[in-house]
Short mmCIF file of C-alpha atoms in Angstrom, two decimals:
data_model
loop_
_atom_site.label_atom_id
_atom_site.label_comp_id
_atom_site.label_asym_id
_atom_site.label_seq_id
_atom_site.Cartn_x
_atom_site.Cartn_y
_atom_site.Cartn_z
CA UNK A 1 5.57 108.98 195.06
CA UNK A 2 6.45 105.89 197.20
CA UNK A 3 9.96 104.41 196.14
CA UNK A 4 8.27 101.20 195.36
CA UNK A 5 5.77 102.70 193.09
CA UNK A 6 6.37 102.60 189.22
CA UNK A 7 6.70 105.47 187.69
CA UNK A 8 3.64 104.88 185.12
CA UNK A 9 3.67 108.41 183.61
CA UNK A 10 7.21 108.08 182.50
CA UNK A 11 6.76 104.59 181.15
CA UNK A 12 3.73 105.71 179.35
CA UNK A 13 5.49 108.67 177.67
CA UNK A 14 8.54 106.46 176.70
CA UNK A 15 6.24 103.66 175.41
CA UNK A 16 4.54 106.18 173.08
CA UNK A 17 7.90 107.52 171.79
CA UNK A 18 9.46 104.34 171.27
CA UNK A 19 6.36 103.00 169.42
CA UNK A 20 6.49 106.15 167.06
CA UNK A 21 10.02 105.77 166.49
CA UNK A 22 9.66 102.16 165.37
CA UNK A 23 6.46 102.70 163.33
CA UNK A 24 8.16 105.61 161.53
CA UNK A 25 11.59 103.89 160.68
CA UNK A 26 9.34 100.51 159.69
CA UNK A 27 6.85 102.57 157.58
CA UNK A 28 3.92 101.04 159.14
CA UNK A 29 2.68 104.17 160.85
CA UNK A 30 -0.40 104.85 158.52
CA UNK A 31 -1.22 101.21 158.86
CA UNK A 32 -1.16 101.28 162.41
CA UNK A 33 -3.20 104.17 162.60
CA UNK A 34 -5.77 102.75 160.53
CA UNK A 35 -5.60 99.42 162.38
CA UNK A 36 -5.13 100.70 165.87
CA UNK A 37 -6.97 104.18 165.70
CA UNK A 38 -10.30 104.71 167.55
CA UNK A 39 -12.68 104.59 164.51
CA UNK A 40 -16.09 105.91 165.42
CA UNK A 41 -17.92 104.37 162.42
CA UNK A 42 -16.60 100.76 163.46
CA UNK A 43 -19.47 100.80 166.02
CA UNK A 44 -22.70 99.41 164.92
CA UNK A 45 -21.88 98.71 161.64
CA UNK A 46 -19.22 96.98 159.30
CA UNK A 47 -16.69 99.36 157.66
CA UNK A 48 -14.47 98.26 155.15
CA UNK A 49 -10.73 98.05 156.52
CA UNK A 50 -7.56 96.14 155.08
CA UNK A 51 -7.40 92.52 155.65
CA UNK A 52 -5.28 91.13 158.48
CA UNK A 53 -4.91 91.43 162.21
CA UNK A 54 -6.83 94.52 163.73
CA UNK A 55 -7.31 95.64 167.30
CA UNK A 56 -10.85 94.78 168.63
CA UNK A 57 -13.10 97.95 168.51
CA UNK A 58 -13.49 97.73 172.43
CA UNK A 59 -9.84 98.32 172.88
CA UNK A 60 -8.99 101.05 170.22
CA UNK A 61 -9.57 103.97 172.71
CA UNK A 62 -6.83 102.47 174.40
CA UNK A 63 -4.51 101.66 171.51
CA UNK A 64 -5.04 104.91 170.06
CA UNK A 65 -3.73 106.50 172.94
CA UNK A 66 -0.27 105.21 172.24
CA UNK A 67 -0.42 106.52 168.39
CA UNK A 68 0.63 109.98 167.00
CA UNK A 69 0.55 111.40 163.64
CA UNK A 70 4.00 113.24 163.45
CA UNK A 71 6.74 114.78 165.50
CA UNK A 72 5.04 118.09 166.43
CA UNK A 73 1.89 115.97 167.57
CA UNK A 74 3.86 113.46 169.86
CA UNK A 75 6.33 116.04 171.12
CA UNK A 76 3.37 118.76 172.21
CA UNK A 77 1.63 115.61 174.20
CA UNK A 78 4.62 114.37 175.93
CA UNK A 79 5.96 117.78 177.09
CA UNK A 80 2.40 118.39 178.53
CA UNK A 81 2.14 114.81 179.70
CA UNK A 82 5.48 114.64 181.75
CA UNK A 83 5.02 118.27 183.01
CA UNK A 84 1.82 117.56 184.59
CA UNK A 85 1.69 113.93 184.93
CA UNK A 86 4.75 113.69 187.02
CA UNK A 87 3.76 116.33 189.28
CA UNK A 88 0.67 114.76 189.87
CA UNK A 89 1.77 111.28 189.94
CA UNK A 90 3.98 112.15 193.31
CA UNK A 91 0.99 112.41 195.41
CA UNK A 92 -1.71 110.40 193.58
CA UNK A 93 0.65 107.40 192.92
CA UNK A 94 0.94 105.05 189.94
CA UNK A 95 -2.57 103.29 190.35
CA UNK A 96 -4.67 106.44 190.56
CA UNK A 97 -2.74 107.74 187.31
CA UNK A 98 -3.23 104.56 185.56
CA UNK A 99 -7.32 104.93 186.40
CA UNK A 100 -7.03 108.36 185.18
CA UNK A 101 -5.24 107.90 182.11
CA UNK A 102 -7.40 105.06 181.38
CA UNK A 103 -10.65 107.17 182.01
CA UNK A 104 -9.56 109.83 180.03
CA UNK A 105 -8.77 107.60 176.89
CA UNK A 106 -12.08 106.00 176.74
CA UNK A 107 -14.08 108.95 178.12
CA UNK A 108 -12.32 111.21 175.08
CA UNK A 109 -13.22 108.43 172.39
CA UNK A 110 -16.86 108.19 173.84
CA UNK A 111 -17.12 111.95 173.35
CA UNK A 112 -15.49 111.91 170.12
CA UNK A 113 -18.17 108.87 168.85
CA UNK A 114 -21.12 111.20 170.20
CA UNK A 115 -19.91 114.09 168.17
CA UNK A 116 -19.66 112.06 164.88
CA UNK A 117 -20.65 108.60 165.21
CA UNK A 118 -20.70 107.75 161.39
CA UNK A 119 -16.69 109.24 161.30
CA UNK A 120 -14.49 106.79 159.33
CA UNK A 121 -11.34 109.13 160.44
CA UNK A 122 -9.10 107.37 162.74
CA UNK A 123 -8.68 109.30 166.30
CA UNK A 124 -5.53 109.10 167.71
CA UNK A 125 -3.16 110.64 170.41
CA UNK A 126 -2.85 110.59 174.23
CA UNK A 127 -4.85 114.14 174.14
CA UNK A 128 -7.58 112.51 175.74
CA UNK A 129 -5.82 110.67 178.44
CA UNK A 130 -3.81 114.14 179.10
CA UNK A 131 -7.05 116.26 179.19
CA UNK A 132 -8.19 113.73 182.35
CA UNK A 133 -4.77 114.68 184.05
CA UNK A 134 -4.87 118.68 183.14
CA UNK A 135 -8.43 118.59 185.16
CA UNK A 136 -7.48 117.01 188.26
CA UNK A 137 -3.97 119.29 188.11
CA UNK A 138 -6.58 122.12 187.74
CA UNK A 139 -8.49 121.16 190.85
CA UNK A 140 -5.58 120.24 192.90
CA UNK A 141 -3.53 123.40 192.08
CA UNK A 142 -5.65 126.28 191.22
CA UNK A 143 -6.04 128.71 193.91
CA UNK A 144 -9.19 129.94 192.79
CA UNK A 145 -12.33 129.12 194.97
CA UNK A 146 -15.99 129.35 193.66
CA UNK A 147 -18.63 129.95 195.76
CA UNK A 148 -21.80 127.67 196.26
CA UNK A 149 -24.83 128.49 194.04
CA UNK A 150 -27.92 127.23 196.05
CA UNK A 151 -27.76 123.70 196.72
CA UNK A 152 -24.64 123.29 194.38
CA UNK A 153 -21.45 122.90 196.60
CA UNK A 154 -18.60 125.18 195.90
CA UNK A 155 -16.31 121.83 194.43
CA UNK A 156 -19.07 121.59 191.94
CA UNK A 157 -19.43 125.06 190.92
CA UNK A 158 -15.38 125.23 190.44
CA UNK A 159 -15.69 121.97 188.30
CA UNK A 160 -18.57 123.32 186.34
CA UNK A 161 -16.77 126.70 185.67
CA UNK A 162 -13.50 124.49 184.80
CA UNK A 163 -15.63 122.24 182.27
CA UNK A 164 -17.12 125.48 180.76
CA UNK A 165 -13.67 127.09 180.43
CA UNK A 166 -11.99 124.02 178.96
CA UNK A 167 -15.06 123.28 176.47
CA UNK A 168 -14.63 126.89 175.36
CA UNK A 169 -10.98 126.76 174.63
CA UNK A 170 -11.52 123.87 172.57
CA UNK A 171 -14.27 125.17 170.57
CA UNK A 172 -11.97 128.22 169.81
CA UNK A 173 -9.25 125.83 168.96
CA UNK A 174 -11.86 124.15 166.34
CA UNK A 175 -12.74 127.26 165.00
CA UNK A 176 -9.24 128.61 164.71
CA UNK A 177 -8.55 125.60 162.41
CA UNK A 178 -10.93 126.70 159.80
CA UNK A 179 -14.18 126.06 161.48
CA UNK A 180 -13.64 122.51 161.02
CA UNK A 181 -12.96 120.43 163.90
CA UNK A 182 -11.81 117.30 161.71
CA UNK A 183 -7.82 118.14 162.28
CA UNK A 184 -8.15 118.33 166.03
CA UNK A 185 -10.14 115.71 167.93
CA UNK A 186 -11.60 118.60 170.48
CA UNK A 187 -14.26 116.25 171.61
CA UNK A 188 -11.74 114.06 172.80
CA UNK A 189 -10.14 116.62 174.90
CA UNK A 190 -13.49 117.55 176.08
CA UNK A 191 -14.70 113.79 176.96
CA UNK A 192 -11.10 113.13 178.81
CA UNK A 193 -11.42 116.62 180.94
CA UNK A 194 -14.52 115.62 181.86
CA UNK A 195 -13.75 112.01 182.87
CA UNK A 196 -10.88 113.84 184.99
CA UNK A 197 -13.13 116.05 186.59
CA UNK A 198 -15.75 113.08 187.85
CA UNK A 199 -12.86 111.01 189.01
CA UNK A 200 -10.92 113.72 190.93
CA UNK A 201 -12.83 113.71 194.03
CA UNK A 202 -13.09 110.09 194.57
CA UNK A 203 -9.80 109.15 193.69
CA UNK A 204 -8.55 112.29 196.49
CA UNK A 205 -10.64 110.49 198.99
CA UNK A 206 -9.15 107.09 198.26
CA UNK A 207 -5.73 108.33 198.14
CA UNK A 208 -5.98 110.62 201.30
CA UNK A 209 -9.43 109.99 202.85
CA UNK A 210 -10.16 113.56 202.04
CA UNK A 211 -14.01 114.93 202.21
#
């Protein structure tokens, strides 16, 4: 990472932790989750919510990525974010990381909406954004190479294998939770991961001129 680059991942993690502490201390955590969490049912129909200021629906995929439901939730997310994010930010830079985190947050929200568009349960957490980083991390640092399959080039085969493995892991997590997927937003993980896979090569070409 260049000296003039802002440590974006560290700043994002710090913002999540500070917000979590402030909301916990003031007792506004539940209200913030309802007002700023991503609720699929808010799209295309009226959803009864408490009166008062509320984050516009189009911005809730971003605002929800700063909110967490408990100590374990935020601790796990921040450990993964800092471990993987800092290793990626060094070569990619802050701008590329910002694109990845934003795409992961919106990709995760979009996938969650497609999975259950009528859900009134707020989706929160940085998992979608982090999943995008995990995808790029896996593509860059994995030593496994996949052979081409017919007209499909090897890098696409590798990306497809990674996507299939990630989706399988998320489905197992969902079933391990009792067969229901409400507690863990597994489709947000899937959507964020796919967003990262799609952006990985363009970002690498932009940053290093790689083909």
